[in-house]
Short mmCIF file of C-alpha atoms in Angstrom, two decimals:
data_model
loop_
_atom_site.label_atom_id
_atom_site.label_comp_id
_atom_site.label_asym_id
_atom_site.label_seq_id
_atom_site.Cartn_x
_atom_site.Cartn_y
_atom_site.Cartn_z
CA MET A 1 -31.04 87.98 20.50
CA VAL A 2 -31.74 88.23 24.21
CA LEU A 3 -33.45 85.42 26.07
CA LEU A 4 -35.77 86.60 28.81
CA THR A 5 -36.06 84.35 31.85
CA PRO A 6 -39.68 84.04 33.01
CA TYR A 7 -40.39 85.46 36.44
CA THR A 8 -41.22 82.85 39.08
CA TYR A 9 -43.46 83.98 41.93
CA TYR A 10 -42.36 82.71 45.34
CA ASP A 11 -45.13 82.10 47.84
CA GLN A 12 -43.70 81.93 51.34
CA ASP A 13 -46.91 80.56 52.84
CA GLU A 14 -47.04 77.66 50.36
CA ASP A 15 -43.42 76.87 51.12
CA LEU A 16 -44.24 76.74 54.85
CA LYS A 17 -47.18 74.42 54.20
CA ALA A 18 -45.01 72.09 52.09
CA GLN A 19 -42.34 71.97 54.80
CA LEU A 20 -44.87 71.18 57.52
CA ARG A 21 -46.40 68.40 55.41
CA SER A 22 -42.98 66.86 54.80
CA VAL A 23 -42.17 66.97 58.51
CA ILE A 24 -45.44 65.22 59.40
CA ILE A 25 -45.04 62.63 56.62
CA THR A 26 -41.64 61.54 57.95
CA ARG A 27 -43.40 60.40 61.15
CA SER A 28 -46.24 58.52 59.46
CA LYS A 29 -45.24 55.35 61.32
CA ASP A 30 -46.58 56.45 64.72
CA GLY A 31 -47.89 59.97 64.07
CA ALA A 32 -46.23 63.26 64.96
CA THR A 33 -46.82 65.08 68.22
CA LEU A 34 -46.76 68.87 68.36
CA ASP A 35 -43.36 68.88 70.08
CA GLU A 36 -41.92 66.54 67.45
CA ILE A 37 -43.18 68.79 64.67
CA ILE A 38 -41.55 71.82 66.31
CA ASN A 39 -38.23 70.00 66.85
CA ASP A 40 -38.13 68.45 63.35
CA TYR A 41 -38.92 71.77 61.71
CA ARG A 42 -36.11 73.42 63.69
CA GLU A 43 -33.68 70.74 62.50
CA LEU A 44 -34.89 71.13 58.91
CA THR A 45 -34.89 74.91 58.60
CA GLY A 46 -33.23 76.24 61.75
CA THR A 47 -36.39 78.22 62.56
CA ASN A 48 -38.56 77.84 65.63
CA LEU A 49 -42.23 77.53 64.72
CA LEU A 50 -43.22 79.27 67.96
CA ASP A 51 -41.45 82.38 66.67
CA ILE A 52 -43.83 82.35 63.70
CA PHE A 53 -47.08 81.40 65.44
CA TYR A 54 -46.30 82.75 68.95
CA SER A 55 -48.31 79.99 70.70
CA ARG A 56 -49.10 76.30 70.41
CA ILE A 57 -52.80 77.01 70.02
CA ASP A 58 -52.17 79.14 66.92
CA LEU A 59 -49.91 76.44 65.49
CA MET A 60 -52.58 73.78 66.06
CA LYS A 61 -55.21 75.92 64.37
CA TYR A 62 -52.89 76.42 61.38
CA LEU A 63 -52.18 72.68 61.11
CA SER A 64 -55.91 71.87 61.27
CA ILE A 65 -56.63 73.97 58.15
CA LEU A 66 -53.84 72.44 56.07
CA GLN A 67 -55.13 70.35 53.20
CA ASN A 68 -54.60 66.56 53.58
CA VAL A 69 -53.52 66.99 57.23
CA TRP A 70 -55.57 65.60 60.11
CA CYS A 71 -55.09 64.76 63.77
CA THR A 72 -56.28 62.05 66.07
CA THR A 73 -55.78 61.11 69.71
CA ASP A 74 -53.59 58.31 70.96
CA GLY A 75 -55.72 56.15 73.19
CA SER A 76 -52.89 55.09 75.46
CA CYS A 77 -51.92 58.52 76.77
CA GLY A 78 -54.26 61.03 75.15
CA LEU A 79 -51.69 62.74 72.91
CA MET A 80 -52.72 64.54 69.75
CA LEU A 81 -51.03 62.83 66.78
CA TRP A 82 -50.82 64.51 63.37
CA PHE A 83 -50.85 62.67 60.04
CA CYS A 84 -50.57 63.73 56.40
CA SER A 85 -51.11 61.92 53.12
CA THR A 86 -51.45 63.59 49.73
CA PRO A 87 -52.10 61.89 46.39
CA ARG A 88 -48.46 62.46 45.40
CA THR A 89 -46.99 61.16 48.65
CA LYS A 90 -49.42 58.31 49.27
CA HIS A 91 -46.86 55.68 48.27
CA VAL A 92 -44.23 57.26 50.53
CA VAL A 93 -46.60 57.24 53.51
CA HIS A 94 -47.46 53.60 52.83
CA MET A 95 -43.78 52.69 52.65
CA ILE A 96 -43.04 54.41 55.98
CA GLN A 97 -45.99 52.75 57.70
CA GLN A 98 -44.89 49.31 56.48
CA GLN A 99 -41.33 49.67 57.74
CA ARG A 100 -40.31 47.13 60.32
CA SER A 101 -38.73 48.16 63.57
CA PRO A 102 -34.92 47.94 63.30
CA ARG A 103 -34.79 46.57 66.83
CA ALA A 104 -37.08 43.67 65.92
CA SER A 105 -35.17 42.85 62.73
CA GLY A 106 -31.91 43.04 64.68
CA ARG A 107 -33.11 40.42 67.14
CA THR A 108 -34.07 38.04 64.33
CA THR A 109 -30.71 38.40 62.63
CA TYR A 110 -28.90 37.90 65.92
CA ARG A 111 -30.72 34.65 66.64
CA ASN A 112 -30.01 33.29 63.18
CA TYR A 113 -26.37 34.27 63.34
CA ILE A 114 -25.61 32.68 66.73
CA PRO A 115 -27.45 29.33 67.06
CA ARG A 116 -28.56 28.25 70.47
CA ALA A 117 -26.30 25.15 70.49
CA LEU A 118 -23.18 27.24 69.90
CA ALA A 119 -24.14 29.58 72.69
CA GLN A 120 -24.44 26.61 75.03
CA VAL A 121 -21.04 25.35 73.85
CA ASP A 122 -19.43 28.68 74.71
CA GLN A 123 -21.01 28.67 78.16
CA GLN A 124 -19.87 25.07 78.81
CA GLU A 125 -16.33 25.92 77.72
CA HIS A 126 -16.30 28.83 80.10
CA GLN A 127 -17.49 26.65 83.00
CA ASN A 128 -15.00 23.87 82.23
CA SER A 129 -12.08 26.28 82.07
CA ARG A 130 -13.03 27.74 85.43
CA SER A 131 -13.55 24.36 87.15
CA THR A 132 -10.53 22.40 85.78
CA GLY A 133 -8.21 25.17 84.77
CA SER A 134 -7.27 23.22 81.63
CA MET A 135 -7.32 25.11 78.35
CA GLU A 136 -6.93 21.91 76.38
CA THR A 137 -10.11 20.32 77.74
CA GLY A 138 -12.16 23.41 76.91
CA SER A 139 -10.86 23.67 73.37
CA THR A 140 -11.45 19.95 72.73
CA ALA A 141 -15.06 20.16 73.94
CA THR A 142 -15.65 23.19 71.77
CA SER A 143 -14.28 21.59 68.62
CA ASN A 144 -16.25 18.36 69.17
CA ALA A 145 -19.48 20.25 69.83
CA VAL A 146 -19.06 22.45 66.75
CA HIS A 147 -18.34 19.35 64.63
CA ALA A 148 -21.46 17.61 65.97
CA PHE A 149 -23.58 20.71 65.35
CA THR A 150 -22.31 21.02 61.80
CA TYR A 151 -23.26 17.47 60.82
CA GLY A 152 -26.59 17.48 62.61
CA GLU A 153 -25.57 15.27 65.54
CA PRO A 154 -26.97 15.91 69.02
CA VAL A 155 -24.71 17.90 71.29
CA GLN A 156 -23.97 16.34 74.69
CA PHE A 157 -22.05 18.06 77.45
CA GLN A 158 -19.92 16.41 80.07
CA GLY A 159 -18.85 18.10 83.22
CA ASP A 160 -20.32 19.48 86.38
CA ASN A 161 -24.08 18.86 86.57
CA ASN A 162 -24.54 22.00 88.63
CA CYS A 163 -23.59 24.16 85.67
CA ARG A 164 -26.72 25.38 83.95
CA PRO A 165 -26.15 26.33 80.30
CA VAL A 166 -27.35 29.70 79.12
CA ARG A 167 -29.55 29.59 76.04
CA SER A 168 -28.12 32.62 74.35
CA TYR A 169 -26.19 35.78 74.99
CA ARG A 170 -28.68 38.63 74.90
CA SER A 171 -27.87 42.24 75.25
CA LYS A 172 -29.99 44.24 77.65
CA ARG A 173 -32.86 45.85 75.81
CA PRO A 174 -32.80 49.63 76.06
CA PRO A 175 -35.81 51.16 77.77
CA ARG A 176 -38.65 52.13 75.49
CA MET A 177 -38.91 55.84 74.88
CA VAL A 178 -42.02 57.33 76.45
CA ARG A 179 -43.29 60.52 74.92
CA HIS A 180 -43.25 63.43 77.30
CA ASN A 181 -46.69 64.90 77.77
CA PRO A 182 -46.36 68.05 79.87
CA TYR A 183 -50.10 68.71 79.76
CA ALA A 184 -51.17 65.33 81.14
CA ARG A 185 -53.43 65.68 84.12
CA ARG A 186 -52.05 64.20 87.32
CA THR A 187 -53.97 61.34 88.88
CA THR A 188 -53.49 59.61 92.19
CA THR A 189 -52.80 55.92 92.57
CA ALA A 190 -55.30 53.50 94.03
CA THR A 191 -55.04 52.89 97.75
CA THR A 192 -55.25 49.42 99.26
CA THR A 193 -57.58 48.58 102.10
CA THR A 194 -56.82 46.25 104.98
CA ALA A 195 -58.54 43.42 103.12
CA GLY A 196 -56.12 43.80 100.23
CA HIS A 197 -58.63 45.29 97.77
CA SER A 198 -58.21 48.59 95.99
CA ASN A 199 -60.53 51.41 96.99
CA PRO A 200 -62.27 52.82 93.87
CA SER A 201 -63.05 56.10 95.62
CA CYS A 202 -59.32 56.82 95.86
CA TRP A 203 -58.42 56.24 92.20
CA ARG A 204 -58.46 59.96 91.68
CA GLN A 205 -58.34 62.96 93.97
CA SER A 206 -61.35 65.25 93.51
CA ARG A 207 -60.77 68.95 93.02
CA SER A 208 -62.72 71.71 94.70
CA ASP A 209 -64.86 72.31 91.58
CA GLU A 210 -65.82 68.62 91.25
CA LEU A 211 -68.29 66.35 92.99
CA ASP A 212 -67.29 63.30 94.98
CA TYR A 213 -66.31 60.75 92.33
CA SER A 214 -67.22 57.73 94.50
CA MET A 215 -70.83 58.97 94.65
CA TYR A 216 -71.52 60.79 91.39
CA GLY A 217 -68.80 59.77 88.95
CA PRO A 218 -67.37 62.34 86.49
CA SER A 219 -68.42 65.95 86.96
CA TYR A 220 -67.62 69.32 85.42
CA HIS A 221 -67.89 72.44 87.57
CA ARG A 222 -69.99 70.48 90.09
CA HIS A 223 -72.37 69.24 87.36
CA GLN A 224 -72.72 65.46 87.14
CA LEU A 225 -72.11 64.14 83.61
CA VAL A 226 -74.53 61.69 82.00
CA GLY A 227 -73.80 60.61 78.44
CA ASP A 228 -72.53 58.09 75.91
CA ASP A 229 -69.10 57.72 74.28
CA PHE A 230 -68.76 61.45 73.57
CA PHE A 231 -69.03 62.46 77.24
CA LEU A 232 -67.06 59.35 78.21
CA ALA A 233 -64.12 60.50 76.05
CA ILE A 234 -64.25 63.95 77.65
CA ALA A 235 -64.29 62.44 81.14
CA LYS A 236 -61.37 60.16 80.29
CA TRP A 237 -59.00 62.30 78.20
CA GLU A 238 -59.84 65.88 79.19
CA LEU A 239 -60.98 65.65 82.82
CA GLY A 240 -58.75 62.74 83.83
CA PHE A 241 -61.38 60.34 85.22
CA SER A 242 -60.71 56.59 85.08
CA PHE A 243 -62.94 53.82 83.73
CA ASP A 244 -64.83 51.82 86.36
CA ARG A 245 -63.26 48.41 86.87
CA GLY A 246 -64.95 45.06 86.42
CA HIS A 247 -67.14 45.93 83.40
CA GLN A 248 -66.91 44.63 79.84
CA ILE A 249 -68.33 47.94 78.59
CA ASP A 250 -66.29 51.09 79.18
CA MET A 251 -67.99 53.30 81.73
CA SER A 252 -67.21 55.95 84.28
CA GLY A 253 -70.13 56.73 86.56
CA LEU A 254 -73.12 57.50 84.32
CA CYS A 255 -70.92 58.11 81.26
CA ILE A 256 -71.36 54.74 79.56
CA SER A 257 -70.27 53.52 76.14
CA GLY A 258 -73.25 52.91 73.86
CA LEU A 259 -75.75 54.51 76.27
CA THR A 260 -79.26 54.87 74.79
CA LEU A 261 -82.15 57.02 75.97
CA ALA A 262 -84.05 54.05 77.42
CA GLU A 263 -80.97 52.67 79.19
CA ALA A 264 -80.18 56.14 80.58
CA ALA A 265 -83.69 56.34 82.06
CA LYS A 266 -83.15 52.99 83.84
CA ARG A 267 -79.75 54.07 85.12
CA VAL A 268 -81.11 57.33 86.53
CA GLU A 269 -83.96 55.45 88.22
CA MET A 270 -81.62 52.89 89.83
CA ALA A 271 -78.61 55.12 90.60
CA PRO A 272 -77.98 55.48 94.35
CA PHE A 273 -76.91 59.13 93.98
CA ILE A 274 -78.02 61.83 91.54
CA ALA A 275 -76.57 65.32 91.89
CA ASP A 276 -78.67 68.47 92.04
CA HIS A 277 -77.15 69.69 88.77
CA VAL A 278 -76.74 67.30 85.84
CA LEU A 279 -75.47 67.70 82.27
CA VAL A 280 -77.04 65.16 79.88
CA ASN A 281 -75.98 64.31 76.32
CA VAL A 282 -77.74 61.14 75.13
CA GLY A 283 -79.45 60.11 71.89
CA THR A 284 -76.70 59.67 69.30
CA VAL A 285 -76.63 55.88 69.74
CA ASP A 286 -80.40 55.71 69.17
CA LEU A 287 -80.00 57.60 65.89
CA LEU A 288 -77.13 55.38 64.75
CA HIS A 289 -79.30 52.30 65.37
CA GLY A 290 -82.13 53.76 63.23
CA ARG A 291 -84.77 54.43 65.91
CA GLU A 292 -87.94 56.06 64.65
CA MET A 293 -88.86 59.59 65.67
CA ILE A 294 -91.83 58.60 67.80
CA ASP A 295 -89.66 56.14 69.76
CA LEU A 296 -87.01 58.81 70.30
CA ILE A 297 -89.60 61.21 71.75
CA HIS A 298 -91.05 58.52 74.03
CA ASP A 299 -87.67 57.46 75.42
CA PHE A 300 -86.57 61.07 75.83
CA ASN A 301 -89.70 61.92 77.83
CA GLN A 302 -89.10 58.87 80.04
CA LEU A 303 -85.55 60.04 80.75
CA VAL A 304 -86.64 63.54 81.75
CA ALA A 305 -89.43 62.08 83.90
CA ARG A 306 -86.95 59.89 85.81
CA PHE A 307 -84.91 62.98 86.67
CA ARG A 308 -87.94 64.95 87.82
CA GLU A 309 -89.06 62.03 89.98
CA ARG A 310 -85.81 62.58 91.87
CA ASN A 311 -86.45 66.36 92.13
CA VAL A 312 -83.75 67.23 89.58
CA GLU A 313 -84.22 69.48 86.55
CA PRO A 314 -81.36 68.39 84.22
CA ILE A 315 -79.54 70.53 81.70
CA MET A 316 -80.25 68.74 78.42
CA THR A 317 -77.81 69.36 75.56
CA THR A 318 -78.73 69.13 71.92
CA LEU A 319 -76.92 66.50 69.86
CA ALA A 320 -73.90 67.44 67.78
CA PRO A 321 -73.90 66.44 64.08
CA ILE A 322 -73.13 62.78 63.39
CA ALA A 323 -70.02 62.72 61.22
CA ASN A 324 -70.73 59.17 59.99
CA SER A 325 -73.29 60.52 57.52
CA GLY A 326 -73.08 63.95 55.88
CA GLY A 327 -75.74 65.94 54.07
CA ARG A 328 -79.51 65.77 54.44
CA THR A 329 -79.94 62.09 55.25
CA PRO A 330 -82.90 60.63 57.17
CA MET A 331 -80.62 60.30 60.19
CA ALA A 332 -79.64 63.97 60.01
CA ASP A 333 -83.31 65.00 59.65
CA ARG A 334 -84.28 63.03 62.76
CA LEU A 335 -81.40 64.61 64.65
CA LEU A 336 -82.58 68.14 63.79
CA LYS A 337 -86.14 67.30 64.80
CA LEU A 338 -84.99 65.81 68.11
CA ASN A 339 -82.89 68.91 68.82
CA GLU A 340 -85.92 71.11 68.17
CA TYR A 341 -88.00 68.98 70.53
CA ILE A 342 -85.34 69.22 73.26
CA CYS A 343 -85.20 73.02 73.05
CA ARG A 344 -88.98 73.34 73.01
CA THR A 345 -89.81 71.03 75.94
CA CYS A 346 -86.88 71.43 78.37
CA PRO A 347 -86.49 74.66 80.38
CA ARG A 348 -82.72 74.23 80.75
CA THR A 349 -80.87 73.43 77.53
CA ILE A 350 -77.45 73.99 75.94
CA ASP A 351 -77.33 74.05 72.14
CA LEU A 352 -74.21 72.12 71.12
CA TRP A 353 -75.25 71.58 67.51
CA LYS A 354 -74.63 75.18 66.44
CA ASN A 355 -71.02 75.02 67.67
CA PHE A 356 -70.16 72.03 65.46
CA VAL A 357 -71.46 73.44 62.15
CA HIS A 358 -70.35 76.28 59.90
CA ALA A 359 -72.51 79.27 59.04
CA ASN A 360 -73.91 77.42 56.00
CA GLY A 361 -74.87 74.37 58.10
CA THR A 362 -72.05 72.06 57.02
CA VAL A 363 -70.35 69.91 59.63
CA ARG A 364 -67.04 71.08 61.12
CA PHE A 365 -65.15 67.88 60.37
CA GLU A 366 -61.95 69.35 61.80
CA CYS A 367 -63.48 68.73 65.25
CA TYR A 368 -63.90 64.99 64.60
CA GLN A 369 -61.49 62.09 64.35
CA PRO A 370 -60.49 61.07 60.79
CA GLY A 371 -62.56 57.89 60.71
CA PRO A 372 -65.11 55.75 62.56
CA ARG A 373 -64.02 53.42 65.34
CA LYS A 374 -65.67 50.62 67.26
CA VAL A 375 -66.80 51.25 70.81
CA SER A 376 -67.36 48.69 73.52
CA GLY A 377 -71.06 49.40 74.06
CA SER A 378 -72.45 49.48 70.50
CA ILE A 379 -72.16 47.52 67.27
CA MET A 380 -72.32 50.75 65.25
CA PRO A 381 -69.01 52.56 64.64
CA HIS A 382 -68.63 56.07 66.04
CA VAL A 383 -66.76 59.10 64.70
CA LEU A 384 -65.84 60.70 68.01
CA TRP A 385 -64.53 64.20 68.67
CA ASN A 386 -60.80 64.76 68.51
CA LYS A 387 -58.80 66.94 70.90
CA LEU A 388 -60.01 70.14 69.22
CA GLY A 389 -63.65 69.03 69.42
CA ARG A 390 -63.42 67.99 73.06
CA GLN A 391 -61.79 71.27 74.06
CA LEU A 392 -64.50 73.15 72.14
CA MET A 393 -67.16 71.17 73.96
CA LEU A 394 -65.70 71.97 77.39
CA SER A 395 -65.49 75.65 76.48
CA VAL A 396 -69.13 75.74 75.37
CA LEU A 397 -70.33 73.91 78.51
CA GLY A 398 -68.33 76.21 80.78
CA ASN A 399 -69.63 79.38 79.11
CA GLU A 400 -73.24 78.19 79.20
CA ILE A 401 -73.01 77.19 82.86
CA ALA A 402 -71.56 80.60 83.71
CA ALA A 403 -74.31 82.33 81.70
CA GLN A 404 -77.01 80.43 83.59
CA LEU A 405 -75.38 81.22 86.91
CA THR A 406 -75.49 84.97 86.20
CA THR A 407 -79.20 85.13 85.27
CA ASP A 408 -81.77 85.82 87.98
CA GLU A 409 -84.03 83.13 86.61
CA GLN A 410 -81.49 80.39 87.27
CA TRP A 411 -80.37 81.36 90.77
CA ARG A 412 -83.00 79.12 92.32
CA TYR A 413 -81.20 76.05 90.95
CA TYR A 414 -78.10 76.74 93.08
#
């Protein structure tokens, strides 16, 4: 009798996906950067991922479609961090995230192993041996101090009063590893005036395709940016603008955390400088706070009127889908109606909504961060765009601005 071994089909693509997930899971403590994924995969398999995907952009697109894999942005330096957690590896991810730093545990063990009193005894012995040159005196002081410490008696030192005991012997802490970010945008340091105060206008050096930051705040291709947390994140992490100092709410120019339509109208009315060309994305905060449709229309008309009072016809963008609530909810219905009103009443518009949905109308969640987060200007949590979403937004804005520049109808605005 002959036993036939069943044929096992080997899927190379599934094997690649499993290897990438395992590489990302091993860095669940702090998240994996793209460079760390490439280096870890090379150590695991001996293969360079860039030889398979040819570019970092293709690798990022492949990672974004992997099941149970998501990315977010590190707020401290703007790096894209990748995470993975599957139902089978959920306990492993939790275990890695709960691990304590070996450096911290090492310090605790060191302090328990060498008590402070014994460290002082050693230092006193060293000083006595140097000052008197007697080995016997030092050894006697050490033995008496150790005996007193053992039986709970207070330790007293005799000798030169100028000798200051050292609390403990501590090794020099190694410098903390800083992740290398080759794509970080360079910024200039703040200059100091003669009075000793920093000059906000010199926090960042303006490029030739930007407006003067001290007058107009963040800009993109000489278009002043006005918006809430979505535009504020783009100004901060993609365009390299800094937050204005001295405010409890995060803001940079007219990109303000938690900005509503009514507040934007007041800011435009009171602002000392408004550029000739403005990109506006406001209204998401009003929807998150449950404003009624008639109030949204009233506040939106007031905002447009404030711009026109200053002889500026703004470019109004439609609102992207709100990832906090999916499906046909009342909030989503009001958003669609507001977008229709914007396109119907404003002569200059950019439709952002269509770029953040699939062909069937579902939200492209791969362009959003994995969960809601609190912002400084609103009590409602926001699901902001991730690195992929912010880059998509800049690409859409740039293409639309170029398209309007090349039409005869829009030449009069420049």
